[in-house]
Structure formats: structure tokens, C-alpha cells
Tab-separated table of C-alpha atoms in Angstrom:
chain	number	residue	atom	x	y	z
R	256	UNK	CA	-1.388	-17.244	13.356
R	257	UNK	CA	-1.077	-14.679	10.523
R	258	UNK	CA	2.336	-13.335	9.695
R	259	UNK	CA	2.890	-9.694	10.576
R	260	UNK	CA	4.121	-7.321	7.913
R	261	UNK	CA	6.936	-4.886	8.486
R	262	UNK	CA	5.035	-1.886	7.162
R	263	UNK	CA	1.674	-1.452	5.549
R	264	UNK	CA	1.582	0.479	2.253
R	265	UNK	CA	-0.028	3.394	4.091
R	266	UNK	CA	2.650	3.445	6.783
R	267	UNK	CA	5.374	3.363	4.150
R	268	UNK	CA	3.725	6.234	2.295
R	269	UNK	CA	3.285	8.321	5.460
R	270	UNK	CA	6.922	7.784	6.436
R	271	UNK	CA	8.151	9.010	3.053
R	272	UNK	CA	5.733	11.940	3.112
R	273	UNK	CA	7.023	12.943	6.544
R	274	UNK	CA	10.685	12.360	5.675
R	275	UNK	CA	10.331	14.626	2.634
R	276	UNK	CA	8.375	17.349	4.467
R	277	UNK	CA	5.264	16.794	2.330
R	278	UNK	CA	1.565	16.307	2.817
R	279	UNK	CA	-0.955	14.336	0.754
R	280	UNK	CA	-2.178	17.469	-1.012
R	281	UNK	CA	1.268	18.535	-2.184
R	282	UNK	CA	2.286	14.988	-3.116
R	283	UNK	CA	-0.915	14.484	-5.113
R	284	UNK	CA	-0.071	17.563	-7.158
R	285	UNK	CA	3.524	16.435	-7.648
R	286	UNK	CA	2.576	12.977	-8.915
R	287	UNK	CA	-0.625	14.086	-10.658
R	288	UNK	CA	-3.112	11.878	-8.850
R	289	UNK	CA	-6.115	12.328	-6.623
R	290	UNK	CA	-5.531	13.716	-3.136
R	291	UNK	CA	-8.374	11.498	-1.920
R	292	UNK	CA	-6.656	8.411	-3.354
R	293	UNK	CA	-3.438	9.211	-1.488
R	294	UNK	CA	-5.279	9.908	1.762
R	295	UNK	CA	-7.137	6.599	1.530
R	296	UNK	CA	-3.877	4.760	0.768
R	297	UNK	CA	-2.201	6.455	3.737
R	298	UNK	CA	-5.017	5.104	5.951
R	299	UNK	CA	-4.755	1.623	4.354
R	300	UNK	CA	-8.346	2.007	3.181
R	301	UNK	CA	-7.481	1.872	-0.513
R	302	UNK	CA	-5.040	-0.241	-2.500
R	303	UNK	CA	-1.975	1.019	-4.315
R	304	UNK	CA	-2.642	0.601	-8.013
R	305	UNK	CA	0.060	-0.019	-10.593
R	306	UNK	CA	-0.349	3.547	-11.842
R	307	UNK	CA	0.148	5.033	-8.391
R	308	UNK	CA	3.034	2.641	-7.668
R	309	UNK	CA	4.839	3.860	-10.785
R	310	UNK	CA	4.206	7.503	-9.854
R	311	UNK	CA	5.368	7.051	-6.252
R	312	UNK	CA	8.447	5.138	-7.429
R	313	UNK	CA	9.421	7.909	-9.825
R	314	UNK	CA	8.873	10.648	-7.244
R	315	UNK	CA	10.581	8.921	-4.302
R	316	UNK	CA	13.300	7.284	-6.444
R	317	UNK	CA	12.222	3.778	-5.502
R	318	UNK	CA	11.022	0.859	-7.597
R	319	UNK	CA	7.356	0.245	-8.383
R	320	UNK	CA	7.871	-3.271	-7.013
R	321	UNK	CA	8.448	-1.821	-3.535
R	322	UNK	CA	4.931	-0.407	-3.541
R	323	UNK	CA	3.256	-3.346	-5.251
R	324	UNK	CA	4.965	-5.965	-3.075
R	325	UNK	CA	4.097	-3.989	0.038
R	326	UNK	CA	0.459	-3.958	-1.082
R	327	UNK	CA	0.480	-7.660	-1.931
R	328	UNK	CA	2.056	-8.603	1.402
R	329	UNK	CA	-0.496	-6.464	3.250
R	330	UNK	CA	-3.372	-8.078	1.308
R	331	UNK	CA	-2.093	-11.597	2.042
R	332	UNK	CA	-1.769	-10.905	5.768
R	333	UNK	CA	-5.313	-9.526	5.805
R	334	UNK	CA	-6.562	-12.600	3.915
R	335	UNK	CA	-4.828	-14.929	6.391
R	336	UNK	CA	-6.591	-13.126	9.245
R	337	UNK	CA	-10.010	-13.282	7.534
R	338	UNK	CA	-11.924	-16.013	9.422
R	339	UNK	CA	-14.659	-16.294	6.803
R	340	UNK	CA	-12.116	-16.853	4.046
R	341	UNK	CA	-10.233	-19.380	6.174
R	342	UNK	CA	-13.436	-21.378	6.752
R	343	UNK	CA	-14.123	-21.348	3.011
R	344	UNK	CA	-10.569	-22.492	2.265
R	345	UNK	CA	-11.013	-25.470	4.591
R	346	UNK	CA	-13.770	-26.678	2.285
R	347	UNK	CA	-11.650	-26.548	-0.868
R	348	UNK	CA	-9.824	-29.706	-1.880
R	349	UNK	CA	-6.562	-29.749	-3.828
R	350	UNK	CA	-6.399	-30.572	-7.513
R	351	UNK	CA	-5.291	-34.046	-8.515
């Protein structure tokens, strides 16, 4: 059974947007990135890049690692739930 994550990157972003009385349009202007990119991240349809992680960290006074680790954890949970990938992994032997 796949592990559940505490918060997806999109959920984390939406919580901070709400807590700071923002919207994706205003935040995109503040951190100088695409509004579309932020909207897709907020829907967990796009990944948080290093560049966006650094921008969000600066703006929200967090660490880039918060954003990147959240993304990595989300990706790993999705991979664990991917049945096709799991079948492929069963066919891979270990080195040595």
C-alpha cells in the first residue's frame, strides 16, 4: 500500500496563497514567473522546478528544500501507486 503524503506541493502552495491573501496571478507577478505555471502547480498537474522552489522560498520565507522535498515525496507516492511501474519493477533484478 502506498504511503500517503501530508500535503501535495499544490496543496502547500494553495494554503500559503490563501494564508497570505493572494491569488496565483498576484503571486506570479511577485515572484516573476508564469501564472499558468503556478496554476498548474496548485492543481498538482505540473512539478515544482528548482527555479520556482527558490522563488517561492524567498517570497514565503521558507527554504527551497521544503518545496523540492514536497515535490519529491509526492512523485514517489505517485510512483508507488503506478501499477504499470510496479509490474516493471518486479522484472528487474538487483545488482550483484
